[in-house]
C-alpha atoms as a printed R data frame, in Angstrom:
    type eleno elety resid chain resno       x      y       z
1   ATOM     1    CA   MET     A     1 109.118 16.076 102.581
2   ATOM     2    CA   ARG     A     2 106.223 16.530 105.001
3   ATOM     3    CA   TYR     A     3 102.806 17.053 103.424
4   ATOM     4    CA   ILE     A     4 100.257 18.767 105.659
5   ATOM     5    CA   GLU     A     5  96.663 19.219 104.555
6   ATOM     6    CA   GLY     A     6  95.753 22.577 106.058
7   ATOM     7    CA   SER     A     7  97.548 24.764 108.592
8   ATOM     8    CA   ALA     A     8  95.146 23.591 111.324
9   ATOM     9    CA   ALA     A     9  96.617 20.087 110.944
10  ATOM    10    CA   ILE     A    10 100.163 21.124 111.894
11  ATOM    11    CA   GLU     A    11 100.921 18.905 114.885
12  ATOM    12    CA   ARG     A    12 104.662 19.306 115.283
13  ATOM    13    CA   PRO     A    13 105.999 22.882 115.222
14  ATOM    14    CA   PHE     A    14 108.466 23.681 112.467
15  ATOM    15    CA   ARG     A    15 112.092 24.208 113.413
16  ATOM    16    CA   ARG     A    16 112.986 27.813 112.539
17  ATOM    17    CA   ALA     A    17 110.572 27.888 109.625
18  ATOM    18    CA   ILE     A    18 111.665 29.735 106.495
19  ATOM    19    CA   VAL     A    19 108.363 30.207 104.677
20  ATOM    20    CA   THR     A    20 107.196 31.142 101.215
21  ATOM    21    CA   ILE     A    21 103.545 31.625 100.251
22  ATOM    22    CA   GLY     A    22 101.859 31.347  96.871
23  ATOM    23    CA   ASN     A    23  99.980 29.215  94.355
24  ATOM    24    CA   PHE     A    24 103.137 27.950  92.614
25  ATOM    25    CA   ASP     A    25 101.344 26.726  89.490
26  ATOM    26    CA   GLY     A    26 103.933 25.323  87.115
27  ATOM    27    CA   ILE     A    27 106.916 25.708  89.476
28  ATOM    28    CA   HIS     A    28 108.545 27.926  86.849
29  ATOM    29    CA   LEU     A    29 111.872 29.797  87.035
30  ATOM    30    CA   GLY     A    30 110.312 32.616  89.053
31  ATOM    31    CA   HIS     A    31 109.107 30.122  91.645
32  ATOM    32    CA   ARG     A    32 112.458 28.341  91.583
33  ATOM    33    CA   ALA     A    33 114.280 31.573  92.417
34  ATOM    34    CA   ILE     A    34 112.143 31.907  95.538
35  ATOM    35    CA   LEU     A    35 112.564 28.238  96.451
36  ATOM    36    CA   ARG     A    36 116.360 28.384  96.081
37  ATOM    37    CA   THR     A    37 116.442 31.301  98.515
38  ATOM    38    CA   VAL     A    38 114.115 29.625 101.016
39  ATOM    39    CA   VAL     A    39 115.944 26.281 100.916
40  ATOM    40    CA   GLY     A    40 119.312 28.028 101.171
41  ATOM    41    CA   ARG     A    41 118.257 30.139 104.151
42  ATOM    42    CA   ALA     A    42 116.825 27.076 105.897
43  ATOM    43    CA   LYS     A    43 120.187 25.337 105.564
44  ATOM    44    CA   ASP     A    44 122.046 28.415 106.793
45  ATOM    45    CA   LEU     A    45 119.843 28.670 109.896
46  ATOM    46    CA   ASP     A    46 119.449 24.918 110.483
47  ATOM    47    CA   GLY     A    47 115.742 25.429 109.941
48  ATOM    48    CA   GLU     A    48 113.005 24.028 107.708
49  ATOM    49    CA   ALA     A    49 112.028 25.263 104.251
50  ATOM    50    CA   VAL     A    50 108.225 25.491 104.243
51  ATOM    51    CA   VAL     A    51 105.880 26.195 101.325
52  ATOM    52    CA   TYR     A    52 102.396 27.458 102.184
53  ATOM    53    CA   THR     A    53 100.110 26.987  99.203
54  ATOM    54    CA   PHE     A    54  96.429 26.542  98.352
55  ATOM    55    CA   ASP     A    55  94.153 23.985  96.720
56  ATOM    56    CA   PRO     A    56  92.088 24.506  94.683
57  ATOM    57    CA   HIS     A    57  93.510 27.592  93.007
58  ATOM    58    CA   PRO     A    58  91.742 30.649  94.518
59  ATOM    59    CA   ARG     A    59  90.243 31.700  91.194
60  ATOM    60    CA   LYS     A    60  88.589 28.292  90.846
61  ATOM    61    CA   VAL     A    61  86.539 29.241  93.916
62  ATOM    62    CA   LEU     A    62  86.162 32.990  93.516
63  ATOM    63    CA   ARG     A    63  85.759 33.357  89.738
64  ATOM    64    CA   PRO     A    64  85.350 29.868  88.274
65  ATOM    65    CA   GLU     A    65  84.122 31.192  84.931
66  ATOM    66    CA   SER     A    66  87.470 32.903  84.307
67  ATOM    67    CA   ALA     A    67  89.773 30.579  86.243
68  ATOM    68    CA   PRO     A    68  92.899 29.561  84.327
69  ATOM    69    CA   GLY     A    69  93.712 26.004  83.403
70  ATOM    70    CA   LEU     A    70  96.461 24.862  85.747
71  ATOM    71    CA   LEU     A    71  99.859 23.890  84.365
72  ATOM    72    CA   THR     A    72 100.492 21.270  87.042
73  ATOM    73    CA   THR     A    73  98.382 18.866  89.041
74  ATOM    74    CA   LEU     A    74  98.755 18.890  92.816
75  ATOM    75    CA   ASP     A    75 100.814 15.690  92.615
76  ATOM    76    CA   GLN     A    76 103.183 17.239  90.085
77  ATOM    77    CA   LYS     A    77 103.518 20.376  92.184
78  ATOM    78    CA   LEU     A    78 104.373 18.379  95.305
79  ATOM    79    CA   GLU     A    79 106.957 16.295  93.426
80  ATOM    80    CA   LEU     A    80 108.625 19.393  91.998
81  ATOM    81    CA   LEU     A    81 108.697 21.063  95.414
82  ATOM    82    CA   ALA     A    82 110.314 17.972  96.907
83  ATOM    83    CA   GLU     A    83 112.916 17.972  94.123
84  ATOM    84    CA   ALA     A    84 113.659 21.617  94.950
85  ATOM    85    CA   GLY     A    85 114.646 20.594  98.486
86  ATOM    86    CA   VAL     A    86 111.586 21.822 100.373
87  ATOM    87    CA   ASP     A    87 111.143 20.225 103.814
88  ATOM    88    CA   ALA     A    88 107.395 20.696 104.250
89  ATOM    89    CA   VAL     A    89 104.372 21.796 102.226
90  ATOM    90    CA   VAL     A    90 101.215 23.069 103.879
91  ATOM    91    CA   VAL     A    91  98.303 22.868 101.422
92  ATOM    92    CA   GLU     A    92  95.497 25.078 102.709
93  ATOM    93    CA   PRO     A    93  92.027 24.084 101.440
94  ATOM    94    CA   PHE     A    94  90.786 27.221  99.687
95  ATOM    95    CA   THR     A    95  87.085 27.735 100.409
96  ATOM    96    CA   LEU     A    96  84.718 30.693 100.276
97  ATOM    97    CA   GLU     A    97  84.946 30.912 104.057
98  ATOM    98    CA   PHE     A    98  88.739 31.009 103.925
99  ATOM    99    CA   ALA     A    99  88.554 33.651 101.175
100 ATOM   100    CA   ARG     A   100  86.692 35.958 103.578
101 ATOM   101    CA   THR     A   101  89.644 36.031 105.988
102 ATOM   102    CA   PRO     A   102  90.779 39.667 106.476
103 ATOM   103    CA   ALA     A   103  94.394 40.242 105.483
104 ATOM   104    CA   GLU     A   104  95.550 41.056 109.021
105 ATOM   105    CA   ASP     A   105  93.898 37.924 110.393
106 ATOM   106    CA   PHE     A   106  95.569 35.856 107.678
107 ATOM   107    CA   ILE     A   107  98.981 37.143 108.702
108 ATOM   108    CA   ARG     A   108  98.406 36.838 112.447
109 ATOM   109    CA   ARG     A   109  96.166 33.761 112.798
110 ATOM   110    CA   ARG     A   110  97.239 31.581 109.894
111 ATOM   111    CA   LEU     A   111 100.783 32.537 109.011
112 ATOM   112    CA   TYR     A   112 102.247 33.583 112.356
113 ATOM   113    CA   GLU     A   113 100.363 31.541 114.940
114 ATOM   114    CA   ARG     A   114 100.336 28.274 112.975
115 ATOM   115    CA   LEU     A   115 103.600 28.309 111.006
116 ATOM   116    CA   ARG     A   116 105.724 30.426 113.372
117 ATOM   117    CA   PRO     A   117 108.076 31.671 110.633
118 ATOM   118    CA   VAL     A   118 111.469 33.188 111.235
119 ATOM   119    CA   GLU     A   119 111.629 34.591 107.718
120 ATOM   120    CA   VAL     A   120 109.015 34.895 104.955
121 ATOM   121    CA   TYR     A   121 109.796 35.210 101.246
122 ATOM   122    CA   VAL     A   122 107.177 36.088  98.634
123 ATOM   123    CA   GLY     A   123 107.121 36.944  94.945
124 ATOM   124    CA   TYR     A   124 106.809 40.522  93.772
125 ATOM   125    CA   ASP     A   125 103.153 40.090  92.716
126 ATOM   126    CA   PHE     A   126 101.867 38.371  95.855
127 ATOM   127    CA   HIS     A   127  98.492 39.449  97.281
128 ATOM   128    CA   PHE     A   128  96.451 37.836 100.021
129 ATOM   129    CA   GLY     A   129  93.410 38.069 102.272
130 ATOM   130    CA   ARG     A   130  89.817 39.047 101.578
131 ATOM   131    CA   ASP     A   131  89.426 40.672  98.141
132 ATOM   132    CA   ARG     A   132  93.241 40.486  97.787
133 ATOM   133    CA   GLU     A   133  93.381 43.469 100.147
134 ATOM   134    CA   GLY     A   134  96.642 42.290 101.665
135 ATOM   135    CA   SER     A   135  99.567 44.254 100.293
136 ATOM   136    CA   MET     A   136 103.311 43.866 100.485
137 ATOM   137    CA   ARG     A   137 103.355 46.934 102.711
138 ATOM   138    CA   LEU     A   138 101.028 45.325 105.252
139 ATOM   139    CA   LEU     A   139 103.078 42.130 105.315
140 ATOM   140    CA   THR     A   140 106.390 43.956 105.675
141 ATOM   141    CA   GLU     A   141 104.940 46.123 108.465
142 ATOM   142    CA   MET     A   142 103.302 43.333 110.456
143 ATOM   143    CA   GLY     A   143 106.074 40.777 110.043
144 ATOM   144    CA   PRO     A   144 108.736 42.514 112.163
145 ATOM   145    CA   ARG     A   145 106.130 43.398 114.810
146 ATOM   146    CA   LEU     A   146 105.245 39.714 115.112
147 ATOM   147    CA   GLY     A   147 108.866 38.621 115.002
148 ATOM   148    CA   PHE     A   148 109.622 37.506 111.443
149 ATOM   149    CA   ALA     A   149 111.470 39.184 108.579
150 ATOM   150    CA   VAL     A   150 109.831 39.650 105.174
151 ATOM   151    CA   THR     A   151 111.705 39.704 101.859
152 ATOM   152    CA   ILE     A   152 110.199 40.294  98.428
153 ATOM   153    CA   ILE     A   153 111.887 38.368  95.616
154 ATOM   154    CA   PRO     A   154 112.012 40.333  92.332
155 ATOM   155    CA   GLU     A   155 110.694 39.021  89.037
156 ATOM   156    CA   VAL     A   156 112.703 36.715  86.802
157 ATOM   157    CA   THR     A   157 112.774 37.587  83.107
158 ATOM   158    CA   VAL     A   158 113.163 35.354  80.059
159 ATOM   159    CA   ASP     A   159 112.938 36.497  76.443
160 ATOM   160    CA   GLU     A   160 112.546 40.123  77.584
161 ATOM   161    CA   GLY     A   161 109.472 39.420  79.693
162 ATOM   162    CA   ASP     A   162 108.483 38.408  83.209
163 ATOM   163    CA   VAL     A   163 108.212 34.703  83.863
164 ATOM   164    CA   ASN     A   164 104.689 33.890  85.007
165 ATOM   165    CA   SER     A   165 102.089 31.151  84.615
166 ATOM   166    CA   THR     A   166  99.835 33.270  82.402
167 ATOM   167    CA   ARG     A   167 102.593 33.827  79.867
168 ATOM   168    CA   ILE     A   168 103.521 30.126  79.870
169 ATOM   169    CA   ARG     A   169  99.904 29.125  79.222
170 ATOM   170    CA   GLN     A   170  99.774 31.514  76.276
171 ATOM   171    CA   LEU     A   171 102.980 30.133  74.775
172 ATOM   172    CA   LEU     A   172 101.571 26.608  74.978
173 ATOM   173    CA   ALA     A   173  98.317 27.780  73.403
174 ATOM   174    CA   ASP     A   174 100.399 29.294  70.598
175 ATOM   175    CA   GLY     A   175 102.224 26.003  70.026
176 ATOM   176    CA   GLU     A   176 105.598 27.185  71.354
177 ATOM   177    CA   PRO     A   177 106.700 24.486  73.839
178 ATOM   178    CA   GLU     A   178 110.385 25.395  73.513
179 ATOM   179    CA   ARG     A   179 109.783 28.947  74.754
180 ATOM   180    CA   ALA     A   180 107.493 27.657  77.499
181 ATOM   181    CA   ALA     A   181 110.255 25.258  78.566
182 ATOM   182    CA   ARG     A   182 112.715 28.147  78.882
183 ATOM   183    CA   MET     A   183 110.398 29.662  81.490
184 ATOM   184    CA   LEU     A   184 109.566 26.399  83.232
185 ATOM   185    CA   GLY     A   185 113.157 25.232  83.340
186 ATOM   186    CA   ARG     A   186 112.022 21.901  81.858
187 ATOM   187    CA   PRO     A   187 109.691 20.657  79.093
188 ATOM   188    CA   PHE     A   188 105.969 20.969  79.747
189 ATOM   189    CA   THR     A   189 104.414 17.645  80.768
190 ATOM   190    CA   VAL     A   190 100.930 16.170  80.945
191 ATOM   191    CA   ARG     A   191  99.942 13.142  82.990
192 ATOM   192    CA   GLY     A   192  97.082 10.720  82.717
193 ATOM   193    CA   ARG     A   193  95.894  7.176  82.247
194 ATOM   194    CA   VAL     A   194  96.029  5.372  78.923
195 ATOM   195    CA   VAL     A   195  92.506  4.559  77.749
196 ATOM   196    CA   ARG     A   196  91.114  2.783  74.724
197 ATOM   197    CA   GLY     A   197  90.535  4.940  71.671
198 ATOM   198    CA   ASP     A   198  89.454  3.937  68.180
199 ATOM   199    CA   GLU     A   199  92.682  1.871  67.791
200 ATOM   200    CA   ARG     A   200  93.313  3.119  64.252
201 ATOM   201    CA   GLY     A   201  96.998  3.543  65.054
202 ATOM   202    CA   HIS     A   202  97.431 -0.220  65.313
203 ATOM   203    CA   THR     A   203  95.827 -0.757  61.920
204 ATOM   204    CA   ILE     A   204  98.228  1.629  60.159
205 ATOM   205    CA   GLY     A   205 101.381  0.431  61.935
206 ATOM   206    CA   PHE     A   206 101.764  3.291  64.411
207 ATOM   207    CA   PRO     A   207 100.001  2.331  67.671
208 ATOM   208    CA   THR     A   208  99.344  5.191  70.051
209 ATOM   209    CA   ALA     A   209  98.696  5.601  73.766
210 ATOM   210    CA   ASN     A   210  95.461  7.570  74.054
211 ATOM   211    CA   LEU     A   211  95.729  9.762  77.156
212 ATOM   212    CA   ALA     A   212  92.930 10.718  79.537
213 ATOM   213    CA   PRO     A   213  94.725 13.830  80.836
214 ATOM   214    CA   GLU     A   214  94.795 14.784  84.491
215 ATOM   215    CA   ASN     A   215  96.217 18.198  83.633
216 ATOM   216    CA   GLU     A   216  93.952 21.079  82.648
217 ATOM   217    CA   VAL     A   217  96.236 22.423  79.908
218 ATOM   218    CA   LEU     A   218  97.275 20.833  76.625
219 ATOM   219    CA   PRO     A   219  99.489 22.547  74.054
220 ATOM   220    CA   ALA     A   220  97.998 23.784  70.790
221 ATOM   221    CA   PRO     A   221  96.864 21.198  68.256
222 ATOM   222    CA   GLY     A   222  99.827 19.800  66.382
223 ATOM   223    CA   VAL     A   223 102.469 17.089  66.336
224 ATOM   224    CA   TYR     A   224 105.223 17.132  68.966
225 ATOM   225    CA   ALA     A   225 108.425 15.245  69.752
226 ATOM   226    CA   GLY     A   226 109.129 14.372  73.360
227 ATOM   227    CA   VAL     A   227 109.308 11.477  75.773
228 ATOM   228    CA   VAL     A   228 106.841  9.283  77.615
229 ATOM   229    CA   ARG     A   229 107.656  8.368  81.215
230 ATOM   230    CA   MET     A   230 106.009  5.444  83.008
231 ATOM   231    CA   LEU     A   231 104.456  6.385  86.337
232 ATOM   232    CA   ASP     A   232 103.455  2.930  87.581
233 ATOM   233    CA   ASP     A   233 104.637 -0.660  87.463
234 ATOM   234    CA   GLY     A   234 104.486 -2.715  84.290
235 ATOM   235    CA   ASP     A   235 106.380 -3.135  81.037
236 ATOM   236    CA   PRO     A   236 108.207 -0.811  80.435
237 ATOM   237    CA   PRO     A   237 108.952 -0.497  84.184
238 ATOM   238    CA   LYS     A   238 108.068  2.465  86.364
239 ATOM   239    CA   GLY     A   239 110.375  5.406  85.648
240 ATOM   240    CA   ALA     A   240 111.311  4.226  82.160
241 ATOM   241    CA   VAL     A   241 111.373  6.893  79.444
242 ATOM   242    CA   VAL     A   242 110.751  6.299  75.734
243 ATOM   243    CA   HIS     A   243 111.038  8.788  72.867
244 ATOM   244    CA   ALA     A   244 107.648  9.586  71.402
245 ATOM   245    CA   VAL     A   245 105.702 11.488  68.768
246 ATOM   246    CA   THR     A   246 102.509 12.942  70.210
247 ATOM   247    CA   ASN     A   247  99.549 14.264  68.277
248 ATOM   248    CA   VAL     A   248  97.290 16.793  69.980
249 ATOM   249    CA   GLY     A   249  94.082 17.465  68.119
250 ATOM   250    CA   ARG     A   250  90.904 16.088  66.571
251 ATOM   251    CA   ARG     A   251  92.416 13.673  63.994
252 ATOM   252    CA   PRO     A   252  90.815 15.396  60.970
253 ATOM   253    CA   THR     A   253  91.741 12.581  58.575
254 ATOM   254    CA   PHE     A   254  89.271 10.414  60.511
255 ATOM   255    CA   GLN     A   255  86.695 13.158  61.162
256 ATOM   256    CA   GLY     A   256  87.467 13.226  64.884
257 ATOM   257    CA   GLU     A   257  85.683 15.790  67.046
258 ATOM   258    CA   GLU     A   258  87.141 15.882  70.549
259 ATOM   259    CA   ILE     A   259  90.658 17.091  71.342
260 ATOM   260    CA   ARG     A   260  92.937 14.186  72.213
261 ATOM   261    CA   ALA     A   261  96.573 13.630  73.077
262 ATOM   262    CA   GLU     A   262  97.901 10.401  71.536
263 ATOM   263    CA   ALA     A   263 101.534  9.335  71.872
264 ATOM   264    CA   HIS     A   264 103.339  6.901  69.584
265 ATOM   265    CA   LEU     A   265 106.282  5.387  71.466
266 ATOM   266    CA   ILE     A   266 109.191  5.148  69.042
267 ATOM   267    CA   GLY     A   267 110.661  1.674  68.800
268 ATOM   268    CA   TRP     A   268 108.277  0.100  71.321
269 ATOM   269    CA   ASP     A   269 105.081 -1.817  70.684
270 ATOM   270    CA   GLY     A   270 103.156 -3.200  73.643
271 ATOM   271    CA   ASN     A   271 100.051 -2.857  75.772
272 ATOM   272    CA   LEU     A   272  99.853  0.321  77.835
273 ATOM   273    CA   TYR     A   273  96.124  0.282  78.541
274 ATOM   274    CA   ASP     A   274  95.284  1.514  82.038
275 ATOM   275    CA   ARG     A   275  98.904  2.555  82.710
276 ATOM   276    CA   ARG     A   276  99.596  6.033  84.070
277 ATOM   277    CA   ILE     A   277 102.114  7.905  81.952
278 ATOM   278    CA   GLU     A   278 103.591 11.368  81.613
279 ATOM   279    CA   ILE     A   279 104.077 12.926  78.187
280 ATOM   280    CA   SER     A   280 106.605 15.701  77.724
281 ATOM   281    CA   PHE     A   281 106.331 18.159  74.838
282 ATOM   282    CA   VAL     A   282 109.899 19.004  73.894
283 ATOM   283    CA   THR     A   283 109.529 20.476  70.416
284 ATOM   284    CA   ARG     A   284 106.774 21.039  67.873
285 ATOM   285    CA   LEU     A   285 107.161 19.233  64.553
286 ATOM   286    CA   ARG     A   286 104.224 20.533  62.540
287 ATOM   287    CA   ASN     A   287 100.585 21.595  62.521
288 ATOM   288    CA   GLU     A   288  97.836 19.031  62.650
289 ATOM   289    CA   GLN     A   289  96.463 18.504  59.147
290 ATOM   290    CA   LYS     A   290  93.952 16.448  57.187
291 ATOM   291    CA   PHE     A   291  95.369 13.956  54.682
292 ATOM   292    CA   GLU     A   292  93.745 12.756  51.481
293 ATOM   293    CA   SER     A   293  94.297  9.113  52.347
294 ATOM   294    CA   VAL     A   294  95.483  6.801  55.118
295 ATOM   295    CA   ASP     A   295  98.603  6.025  53.060
296 ATOM   296    CA   ALA     A   296  99.446  9.716  52.900
297 ATOM   297    CA   LEU     A   297  99.030  9.932  56.682
298 ATOM   298    CA   LYS     A   298 101.326  6.895  57.164
299 ATOM   299    CA   ARG     A   299 104.032  8.477  55.008
300 ATOM   300    CA   GLN     A   300 103.848 11.668  57.024
301 ATOM   301    CA   ILE     A   301 104.014  9.802  60.339
302 ATOM   302    CA   GLU     A   302 107.155  8.027  59.094
303 ATOM   303    CA   LYS     A   303 108.669 11.444  58.433
304 ATOM   304    CA   ASP     A   304 107.518 12.681  61.860
305 ATOM   305    CA   VAL     A   305 109.181  9.734  63.610
306 ATOM   306    CA   ALA     A   306 112.440 10.268  61.726
307 ATOM   307    CA   GLU     A   307 112.415 13.999  62.510
308 ATOM   308    CA   ALA     A   308 111.573 13.345  66.167
309 ATOM   309    CA   ARG     A   309 114.517 10.932  66.441
310 ATOM   310    CA   ARG     A   310 116.832 13.509  64.898
311 ATOM   311    CA   ARG     A   311 115.751 16.352  67.167
312 ATOM   312    CA   LEU     A   312 115.627 14.339  70.378
313 ATOM   313    CA   GLU     A   313 119.023 12.756  69.796
314 ATOM   314    CA   ALA     A   314 120.494 16.244  69.280
315 ATOM   315    CA   ILE     A   315 119.358 17.415  72.727
């Protein structure tokens, strides 16, 4: 997959570009419906499936005080787009200057003149241009005049509601990773580097990998079953996956203050410091709670590990 940083950096013209435009945070089922169409049409026309997206998220620039936490990092987004069969991704740097681009200029100067699309596919809620003034009507009117067709892909629904990033973030905040996964099409994951914590897990027989998260979203405080995947070389090797119990929270038994994500790898005990890992949150086991003693905490963790094994083996 070609990665192009900004439409101005396109050196080789696309071959019959089939284009979709959007932020694509999370690459959820709604995004996947669009991507399937774009990739399929590119194959039908012997063209290239092209995603035109933005970094940072527009609201990070325009309204940073109310900008949402992103479900995926840019690296995760690019990997998921590649897995979907996309041929090229153009990541437009989103700046205040770019945000002032009038909608018609965006269509003509950025989309048409630089990407030269044959067909353009967008989600039902897509807006663009200065002050989001660009409407579906403007795009569908200008597209044919410039020589490309425009198709609007309808919403995808799950659990009697539209699939969108806002709803997924709320489900994670409510501690419902299973419902979030139904909209993502996969378990929610968080990446980061393993850093040194207070190392209490080693002293009680349940060592944990303390994550410095790269993602902006963590699920609600609680204990989760899932897997840990290795993202770099070492032992276990890159790509290896290990079942895990992950605690998200402040560790009230030890009077912790900051929110942390700490994963105990089931059946593995080794040094993961400075490794990059990815934690998936498959199912929630229980709320985070304060225990009267360390022994009581150890007994509960034993139960958590047994329950995590049972649930993960049943999947």
